[in-house]
Amino acid sequence: MRIRFVVPFVLAVVASCGKPAPKSAEGGGTIVVYTAASVAIPIRAALDTFAAREHVTVDQENGGSLDIARKLTELHQIPDVVVLADYDVFPKLLMPEQTTWYADFARNRMVLAFTDKSKFASEVDSANWPKILERPGVQLGRANPDLDPNGYRTLLTLQLAERYYELPGLYDRLMTLSPARNVRPKEADLVGVLQAGEFDYIWSYESLARATKLRYITLPAAIDLGTPGDTDIYAKASVKVAGKTPRDTLTIKGQPIVYALSIPKAAPHPDVAEKFVAFLLSPDGRKLMRATKLDALGSPVIIGSGAPAAVQAAVSAQ
Amino acid sequence: MAAQRTASVVAALLGSLFLLFLVAPIGRLVVGGGKAGVAELFTDTELRSSLWLTAVTATLAMVAGALGGTPLAYLLARRPFRGKAVVAAVLDLPLLIPHPVAGIALLLILGRQSAVGRALLHAGIQVAGSPIGIICAMVFVSAPLYISAAREAFARVDPRYESVARTLGDPAWRAFRRVTLPLAARGLIAAAVVMWARAVSEFGAIVILTYNPKVASVLSYDRFTGFGLTEALPVAAVLSILALIPLIALRALRPDRGAGLDV
Amino acid sequence: MIRVAGLSARVGNFRLRDVSFEVPSGEYGVVIGPVGSGKTTLLETIAGIIRPHAGSVMLDGRDVTGAPPERRRLGIVYQHSYLFPHLSVADNVAYAAAEPAFAVRIAERVGARPLYDRPVGALSGGERQLVALARAFAVRPSVLLLDEPFSALDPRTRTQARRAVRALHRELGITVLQVSHDFTEAGLLGDVAVLLDQGSVLQSGPPDALFRQPATPYVAEFLGAENVLAGTVRALGTGWPDGAEEQGAKKALARAHRPLEFRVGPLTIYTVGDASEGDMHAVIRAEEIVLSREPSPTSARNHFGGTIREIATTGALTLVTVDIGGIALVASLTTRSAEELALARGVRVYASFKAMAVHLC
């Protein structure tokens, strides 16, 4: 090959090598929020109100709670605020390297969602759902337990249901009803398929079912992972999901579904982040979230230490 | 003369940068995960079956797309008919639609709630959640690429060759088989390669229709979201390395039909 | 045989308007016309490649208007050979031949046999045309359509190809229709000539008739008549002034043609015809005009004196433009004769031509 072509190529290769530039702290006026998909809409509503008041630009990214955790730990993309659908991810993956505290601020519960097109939609209720699901031709969809907390929470709920209704073998039967074919990566991926009529029923969160205007039936409180105080009851169920690698397993015990957030240590705009979180945890913030169908906790709780002053103040002022 | 040298140096530089832009990311993948990936090929059954599934579905999708798309491409290249521009534009639409939307659209037409879907189920064919669904999604997003390129390949064959063959006694289909097809073969093969590659890379539409069993694109996404870079790189690297084989083989297929000659 | 009646077609900018003519079985037809007159469109419509929107095509007594090309038993050779690039020379010739041995024989006749070992892409334009001709003949068509097949050939190959085509046409009894923009070729080859302009047939018939009796001045000019004069015709009652009659005129007069007087400018030209009086054109071919230095009396009716305005020599042929009272007449003679007569600009000469050489249209 002629010199004329080789030299520029070599130059291009050399020029593009090198370490990635560190993320520099940008000036104020922006807030970057990574949110669990299941709580994206309520957070967006709060952000919009906050942004209009404080004249800041909003940069919101949605994803699975574990996706988000990986962005911080593996890709070193640090936002101002992290909002996850499972408080447990904080102690398991993000503390203490990324942050030293988190705040529980909302709760949710498992429901069985469906549409008018679903089979037996007119019959199903909170008591007879196990029987309805086992009728021939009913397609039941669920999320991937290895990727989405909603996935393993479904399994936990089913275990609790078997115990609660005293129907031995219910768990296995219901799992047979939602085989690998009926699994989708995340809860959000189930909704479209349900609406297209391919599934009759899906396991969802109450907030999401309400937000996407699906019909749903609630489950007994003892099995729906919805009461923050009932950890002992829920802990009776446990599932194995994939751990750090596909070959490891992690045992997860039943826990109430509590949403938590934090401000990472390396947040690019810590002052704006502090203001926003304080707003979110205030009565006004809670009203906004409830308006978007999220069950905001009347008394948020901070776990850990080192939370910024304004945040602590907002929580204490209950 | 000096201006010409400058121009060619600039062109070489730009070309190199662009080539680098396209090649470097994949190179980085292979460097980062190649060794682990090849090792995993022997241990990880999920990876092996995923790659095999991808190969089979993409190839079947390519065959289906070629069988269905070739007559359409020929018609578009040869026959003037009213509304041809509209048909051609409509055929480009599947390329435009965001992939998850395409998946939902296919579900609405082929799922168990649709007339077609019900009929298929009756015949024992399950679309959603099966390799059939994967193939449907692949064909939907990649066939328009094939049709567009195949149309060009046919258009480059002077219609007079076919006319001559017909006057020599060949009915239209035989003239197509003995003259047009061989002369367009190189272009058609290149088009099929593009279609196959597009099918292999599809994710958004496939995951709506069929998440399990997992094709390679879905598996690499799963590995990344579930376990991070260290688990995802090997899958991506192995996919890139293995895909090179059929790509090179197909591109090396240069039927010396003299289609470039003007005789 | 080829019979075309009322044929009208439209392809892009090319049109055929109500085209009708016939080439009898086993004869050689030539279609002449300027560029863009629709000659290729005509051939392709006869071949069935283009569908006409009116009219009919009959080949060998069969109405093939609705038939696809493969059922018309014809062959077509374009100006460009359109040899199939992916096949060898041998396979091209044998493409549709029922008998491979016949195909090889045809290739020999046409001069394409020596090319069998060469790849198609390595042939010259002329060689490709020979292969294309062989390929068309090998099918044993009853009709052969040729679209200026020799125009891109070098003179030697052109002669060879023309000869081969003529021979095969006679031996196999094929009806040929050839397009040409060269009217000399038409005169050499054709039994029937068809003059096509802007999609319409201006005149058809034996080439000689077109040349000697063009239907319109335009036809005459297109066919290369050097002298097309606009003037007035008057009948001459009983005969010419001095009573002398030409040989040929006797016969024409016997056919109820009348002696006529054609006035253009100061000239009065005598001719014979059945035209009625009025404004007309007179066509006189240059080779019919004889030049001499002396006013020697000949049997030619028309005899004028004038001055040479221009002389143009091309090889063995010389065209001399003579100014007669402001009217220009072009005469053609051999360069040798021109030299013997010592013709030059400004020289006074006498031009004579027979009354029969004058055609009115």
PDB file of C-alpha atoms in Angstrom, chain B residues 43-203:
ATOM      1  CA  THR B  43     -18.480 -24.489  28.139  1.00  0.00           C
ATOM      2  CA  ASP B  44     -21.536 -22.288  27.810  1.00  0.00           C
ATOM      3  CA  THR B  45     -24.425 -24.239  26.305  1.00  0.00           C
ATOM      4  CA  GLU B  46     -26.689 -21.213  26.387  1.00  0.00           C
ATOM      5  CA  LEU B  47     -24.203 -19.273  24.270  1.00  0.00           C
ATOM      6  CA  ARG B  48     -23.788 -22.120  21.793  1.00  0.00           C
ATOM      7  CA  SER B  49     -27.477 -22.692  21.338  1.00  0.00           C
ATOM      8  CA  SER B  50     -28.051 -18.951  21.031  1.00  0.00           C
ATOM      9  CA  LEU B  51     -25.453 -18.623  18.267  1.00  0.00           C
ATOM     10  CA  TRP B  52     -26.839 -21.656  16.504  1.00  0.00           C
ATOM     11  CA  LEU B  53     -30.380 -20.295  16.760  1.00  0.00           C
ATOM     12  CA  THR B  54     -29.206 -16.960  15.370  1.00  0.00           C
ATOM     13  CA  ALA B  55     -27.454 -18.639  12.451  1.00  0.00           C
ATOM     14  CA  VAL B  56     -30.447 -20.780  11.558  1.00  0.00           C
ATOM     15  CA  THR B  57     -33.118 -18.083  11.898  1.00  0.00           C
ATOM     16  CA  ALA B  58     -31.107 -15.431  10.094  1.00  0.00           C
ATOM     17  CA  THR B  59     -30.344 -17.784   7.226  1.00  0.00           C
ATOM     18  CA  LEU B  60     -33.965 -18.870   6.939  1.00  0.00           C
ATOM     19  CA  ALA B  61     -35.007 -15.234   7.067  1.00  0.00           C
ATOM     20  CA  MET B  62     -32.549 -14.465   4.280  1.00  0.00           C
ATOM     21  CA  VAL B  63     -33.905 -17.291   2.138  1.00  0.00           C
ATOM     22  CA  ALA B  64     -37.493 -16.243   2.776  1.00  0.00           C
ATOM     23  CA  GLY B  65     -36.676 -12.636   2.041  1.00  0.00           C
ATOM     24  CA  ALA B  66     -34.872 -13.538  -1.170  1.00  0.00           C
ATOM     25  CA  LEU B  67     -37.655 -15.815  -2.382  1.00  0.00           C
ATOM     26  CA  GLY B  68     -40.347 -13.295  -1.639  1.00  0.00           C
ATOM     27  CA  GLY B  69     -38.416 -10.175  -2.451  1.00  0.00           C
ATOM     28  CA  THR B  70     -36.811 -11.106  -5.763  1.00  0.00           C
ATOM     29  CA  PRO B  71     -40.011 -11.120  -7.847  1.00  0.00           C
ATOM     30  CA  LEU B  72     -41.059  -7.858  -6.233  1.00  0.00           C
ATOM     31  CA  ALA B  73     -37.673  -6.303  -6.926  1.00  0.00           C
ATOM     32  CA  TYR B  74     -37.848  -7.449 -10.537  1.00  0.00           C
ATOM     33  CA  LEU B  75     -41.317  -5.988 -10.977  1.00  0.00           C
ATOM     34  CA  LEU B  76     -40.205  -2.684  -9.520  1.00  0.00           C
ATOM     35  CA  ALA B  77     -37.189  -2.630 -11.805  1.00  0.00           C
ATOM     36  CA  ARG B  78     -38.972  -3.534 -15.012  1.00  0.00           C
ATOM     37  CA  ARG B  79     -42.705  -2.928 -15.122  1.00  0.00           C
ATOM     38  CA  PRO B  80     -43.958   0.597 -15.114  1.00  0.00           C
ATOM     39  CA  PHE B  81     -47.240   0.677 -13.232  1.00  0.00           C
ATOM     40  CA  ARG B  82     -49.310   3.329 -11.640  1.00  0.00           C
ATOM     41  CA  GLY B  83     -48.371   4.053  -8.084  1.00  0.00           C
ATOM     42  CA  LYS B  84     -44.975   2.403  -8.380  1.00  0.00           C
ATOM     43  CA  ALA B  85     -43.361   5.223  -6.445  1.00  0.00           C
ATOM     44  CA  VAL B  86     -45.890   4.763  -3.660  1.00  0.00           C
ATOM     45  CA  VAL B  87     -45.285   1.025  -3.474  1.00  0.00           C
ATOM     46  CA  ALA B  88     -41.546   1.560  -3.359  1.00  0.00           C
ATOM     47  CA  ALA B  89     -41.923   4.122  -0.582  1.00  0.00           C
ATOM     48  CA  VAL B  90     -44.213   1.847   1.396  1.00  0.00           C
ATOM     49  CA  LEU B  91     -41.658  -0.930   1.077  1.00  0.00           C
ATOM     50  CA  ASP B  92     -39.090   1.335   2.724  1.00  0.00           C
ATOM     51  CA  LEU B  93     -41.341   1.986   5.729  1.00  0.00           C
ATOM     52  CA  PRO B  94     -40.316  -1.069   7.764  1.00  0.00           C
ATOM     53  CA  LEU B  95     -36.817   0.392   7.798  1.00  0.00           C
ATOM     54  CA  LEU B  96     -38.105   3.598   9.342  1.00  0.00           C
ATOM     55  CA  ILE B  97     -40.278   2.227  12.107  1.00  0.00           C
ATOM     56  CA  PRO B  98     -38.630   2.050  15.544  1.00  0.00           C
ATOM     57  CA  HIS B  99     -37.883  -1.588  16.108  1.00  0.00           C
ATOM     58  CA  PRO B 100     -40.055  -2.215  19.189  1.00  0.00           C
ATOM     59  CA  VAL B 101     -42.937  -0.593  17.351  1.00  0.00           C
ATOM     60  CA  ALA B 102     -42.311  -2.956  14.454  1.00  0.00           C
ATOM     61  CA  GLY B 103     -42.434  -5.855  16.902  1.00  0.00           C
ATOM     62  CA  ILE B 104     -45.790  -4.719  18.264  1.00  0.00           C
ATOM     63  CA  ALA B 105     -47.128  -4.208  14.755  1.00  0.00           C
ATOM     64  CA  LEU B 106     -46.143  -7.748  13.816  1.00  0.00           C
ATOM     65  CA  LEU B 107     -47.725  -9.026  17.014  1.00  0.00           C
ATOM     66  CA  LEU B 108     -50.989  -7.327  16.121  1.00  0.00           C
ATOM     67  CA  ILE B 109     -51.023  -9.037  12.732  1.00  0.00           C
ATOM     68  CA  LEU B 110     -49.591 -12.426  13.607  1.00  0.00           C
ATOM     69  CA  GLY B 111     -50.473 -12.799  17.272  1.00  0.00           C
ATOM     70  CA  ARG B 112     -53.197 -15.059  18.608  1.00  0.00           C
ATOM     71  CA  GLN B 113     -55.722 -12.222  18.615  1.00  0.00           C
ATOM     72  CA  SER B 114     -55.483 -11.663  14.875  1.00  0.00           C
ATOM     73  CA  ALA B 115     -57.228 -13.591  12.136  1.00  0.00           C
ATOM     74  CA  VAL B 116     -53.954 -14.695  10.619  1.00  0.00           C
ATOM     75  CA  GLY B 117     -52.561 -15.642  14.021  1.00  0.00           C
ATOM     76  CA  ARG B 118     -55.615 -17.679  14.925  1.00  0.00           C
ATOM     77  CA  ALA B 119     -55.442 -19.530  11.625  1.00  0.00           C
ATOM     78  CA  LEU B 120     -51.766 -20.231  12.164  1.00  0.00           C
ATOM     79  CA  LEU B 121     -52.391 -21.498  15.695  1.00  0.00           C
ATOM     80  CA  HIS B 122     -55.091 -23.719  14.331  1.00  0.00           C
ATOM     81  CA  ALA B 123     -52.542 -25.165  11.925  1.00  0.00           C
ATOM     82  CA  GLY B 124     -50.215 -25.732  14.844  1.00  0.00           C
ATOM     83  CA  ILE B 125     -47.904 -22.803  14.131  1.00  0.00           C
ATOM     84  CA  GLN B 126     -47.081 -20.589  17.085  1.00  0.00           C
ATOM     85  CA  VAL B 127     -45.569 -17.269  16.109  1.00  0.00           C
ATOM     86  CA  ALA B 128     -44.921 -15.350  19.339  1.00  0.00           C
ATOM     87  CA  GLY B 129     -42.397 -16.995  21.611  1.00  0.00           C
ATOM     88  CA  SER B 130     -41.019 -19.269  18.905  1.00  0.00           C
ATOM     89  CA  PRO B 131     -38.292 -19.212  16.237  1.00  0.00           C
ATOM     90  CA  ILE B 132     -41.049 -18.458  13.724  1.00  0.00           C
ATOM     91  CA  GLY B 133     -41.580 -15.158  15.492  1.00  0.00           C
ATOM     92  CA  ILE B 134     -37.861 -14.473  15.327  1.00  0.00           C
ATOM     93  CA  ILE B 135     -37.797 -15.131  11.603  1.00  0.00           C
ATOM     94  CA  CYS B 136     -40.833 -12.922  11.040  1.00  0.00           C
ATOM     95  CA  ALA B 137     -39.220 -10.029  12.862  1.00  0.00           C
ATOM     96  CA  MET B 138     -35.961 -10.534  10.972  1.00  0.00           C
ATOM     97  CA  VAL B 139     -37.664 -10.648   7.592  1.00  0.00           C
ATOM     98  CA  PHE B 140     -39.717  -7.568   8.362  1.00  0.00           C
ATOM     99  CA  VAL B 141     -36.745  -5.361   9.137  1.00  0.00           C
ATOM    100  CA  SER B 142     -34.289  -6.736   6.590  1.00  0.00           C
ATOM    101  CA  ALA B 143     -36.296  -7.609   3.479  1.00  0.00           C
ATOM    102  CA  PRO B 144     -36.776  -3.956   2.434  1.00  0.00           C
ATOM    103  CA  LEU B 145     -32.993  -3.622   2.285  1.00  0.00           C
ATOM    104  CA  TYR B 146     -32.810  -6.620   0.002  1.00  0.00           C
ATOM    105  CA  ILE B 147     -35.617  -5.475  -2.264  1.00  0.00           C
ATOM    106  CA  SER B 148     -34.101  -2.058  -2.652  1.00  0.00           C
ATOM    107  CA  ALA B 149     -30.671  -3.407  -3.571  1.00  0.00           C
ATOM    108  CA  ALA B 150     -32.016  -6.246  -5.714  1.00  0.00           C
ATOM    109  CA  ARG B 151     -34.078  -3.744  -7.650  1.00  0.00           C
ATOM    110  CA  GLU B 152     -30.922  -1.851  -8.487  1.00  0.00           C
ATOM    111  CA  ALA B 153     -29.198  -5.065  -9.520  1.00  0.00           C
ATOM    112  CA  PHE B 154     -32.011  -5.878 -11.952  1.00  0.00           C
ATOM    113  CA  ALA B 155     -32.189  -2.336 -13.232  1.00  0.00           C
ATOM    114  CA  ARG B 156     -28.527  -2.526 -14.187  1.00  0.00           C
ATOM    115  CA  VAL B 157     -29.248  -5.431 -16.529  1.00  0.00           C
ATOM    116  CA  ASP B 158     -30.198  -3.931 -19.885  1.00  0.00           C
ATOM    117  CA  PRO B 159     -33.755  -5.060 -20.693  1.00  0.00           C
ATOM    118  CA  ARG B 160     -32.635  -5.645 -24.262  1.00  0.00           C
ATOM    119  CA  TYR B 161     -30.813  -8.790 -23.174  1.00  0.00           C
ATOM    120  CA  GLU B 162     -34.148 -10.186 -22.106  1.00  0.00           C
ATOM    121  CA  SER B 163     -35.811  -8.984 -25.306  1.00  0.00           C
ATOM    122  CA  VAL B 164     -33.186 -10.764 -27.368  1.00  0.00           C
ATOM    123  CA  ALA B 165     -33.638 -13.949 -25.357  1.00  0.00           C
ATOM    124  CA  ARG B 166     -37.374 -13.759 -25.880  1.00  0.00           C
ATOM    125  CA  THR B 167     -37.111 -13.321 -29.616  1.00  0.00           C
ATOM    126  CA  LEU B 168     -34.823 -16.333 -29.597  1.00  0.00           C
ATOM    127  CA  GLY B 169     -37.736 -18.311 -28.240  1.00  0.00           C
ATOM    128  CA  ASP B 170     -37.584 -18.100 -24.443  1.00  0.00           C
ATOM    129  CA  PRO B 171     -40.810 -17.336 -22.627  1.00  0.00           C
ATOM    130  CA  ALA B 172     -40.470 -14.578 -20.040  1.00  0.00           C
ATOM    131  CA  TRP B 173     -39.621 -16.798 -17.088  1.00  0.00           C
ATOM    132  CA  ARG B 174     -36.972 -18.732 -18.967  1.00  0.00           C
ATOM    133  CA  ALA B 175     -35.364 -15.538 -20.222  1.00  0.00           C
ATOM    134  CA  PHE B 176     -35.323 -14.384 -16.598  1.00  0.00           C
ATOM    135  CA  ARG B 177     -33.721 -17.593 -15.412  1.00  0.00           C
ATOM    136  CA  ARG B 178     -31.139 -17.971 -18.174  1.00  0.00           C
ATOM    137  CA  VAL B 179     -30.194 -14.334 -18.753  1.00  0.00           C
ATOM    138  CA  THR B 180     -31.411 -11.781 -16.212  1.00  0.00           C
ATOM    139  CA  LEU B 181     -30.725 -13.776 -13.076  1.00  0.00           C
ATOM    140  CA  PRO B 182     -27.130 -14.737 -13.928  1.00  0.00           C
ATOM    141  CA  LEU B 183     -26.358 -11.192 -14.962  1.00  0.00           C
ATOM    142  CA  ALA B 184     -27.834  -9.781 -11.769  1.00  0.00           C
ATOM    143  CA  ALA B 185     -26.362 -12.493  -9.556  1.00  0.00           C
ATOM    144  CA  ARG B 186     -23.528 -10.475  -8.090  1.00  0.00           C
ATOM    145  CA  GLY B 187     -25.800  -7.661  -7.044  1.00  0.00           C
ATOM    146  CA  LEU B 188     -28.359 -10.073  -5.653  1.00  0.00           C
ATOM    147  CA  ILE B 189     -25.789 -11.876  -3.565  1.00  0.00           C
ATOM    148  CA  ALA B 190     -24.486  -8.603  -2.169  1.00  0.00           C
ATOM    149  CA  ALA B 191     -28.059  -7.658  -1.329  1.00  0.00           C
ATOM    150  CA  ALA B 192     -28.616 -10.982   0.408  1.00  0.00           C
ATOM    151  CA  VAL B 193     -25.491 -10.492   2.494  1.00  0.00           C
ATOM    152  CA  VAL B 194     -26.780  -7.140   3.697  1.00  0.00           C
ATOM    153  CA  MET B 195     -30.127  -8.705   4.500  1.00  0.00           C
ATOM    154  CA  TRP B 196     -28.528 -11.544   6.448  1.00  0.00           C
ATOM    155  CA  ALA B 197     -26.337  -9.174   8.445  1.00  0.00           C
ATOM    156  CA  ARG B 198     -29.289  -6.946   9.280  1.00  0.00           C
ATOM    157  CA  ALA B 199     -31.253  -9.979  10.447  1.00  0.00           C
ATOM    158  CA  VAL B 200     -28.470 -11.084  12.757  1.00  0.00           C
ATOM    159  CA  SER B 201     -28.227  -7.669  14.363  1.00  0.00           C
ATOM    160  CA  GLU B 202     -31.930  -7.122  14.972  1.00  0.00           C
ATOM    161  CA  PHE B 203     -32.978  -6.842  18.601  1.00  0.00           C
TER     162      PHE B 203
END
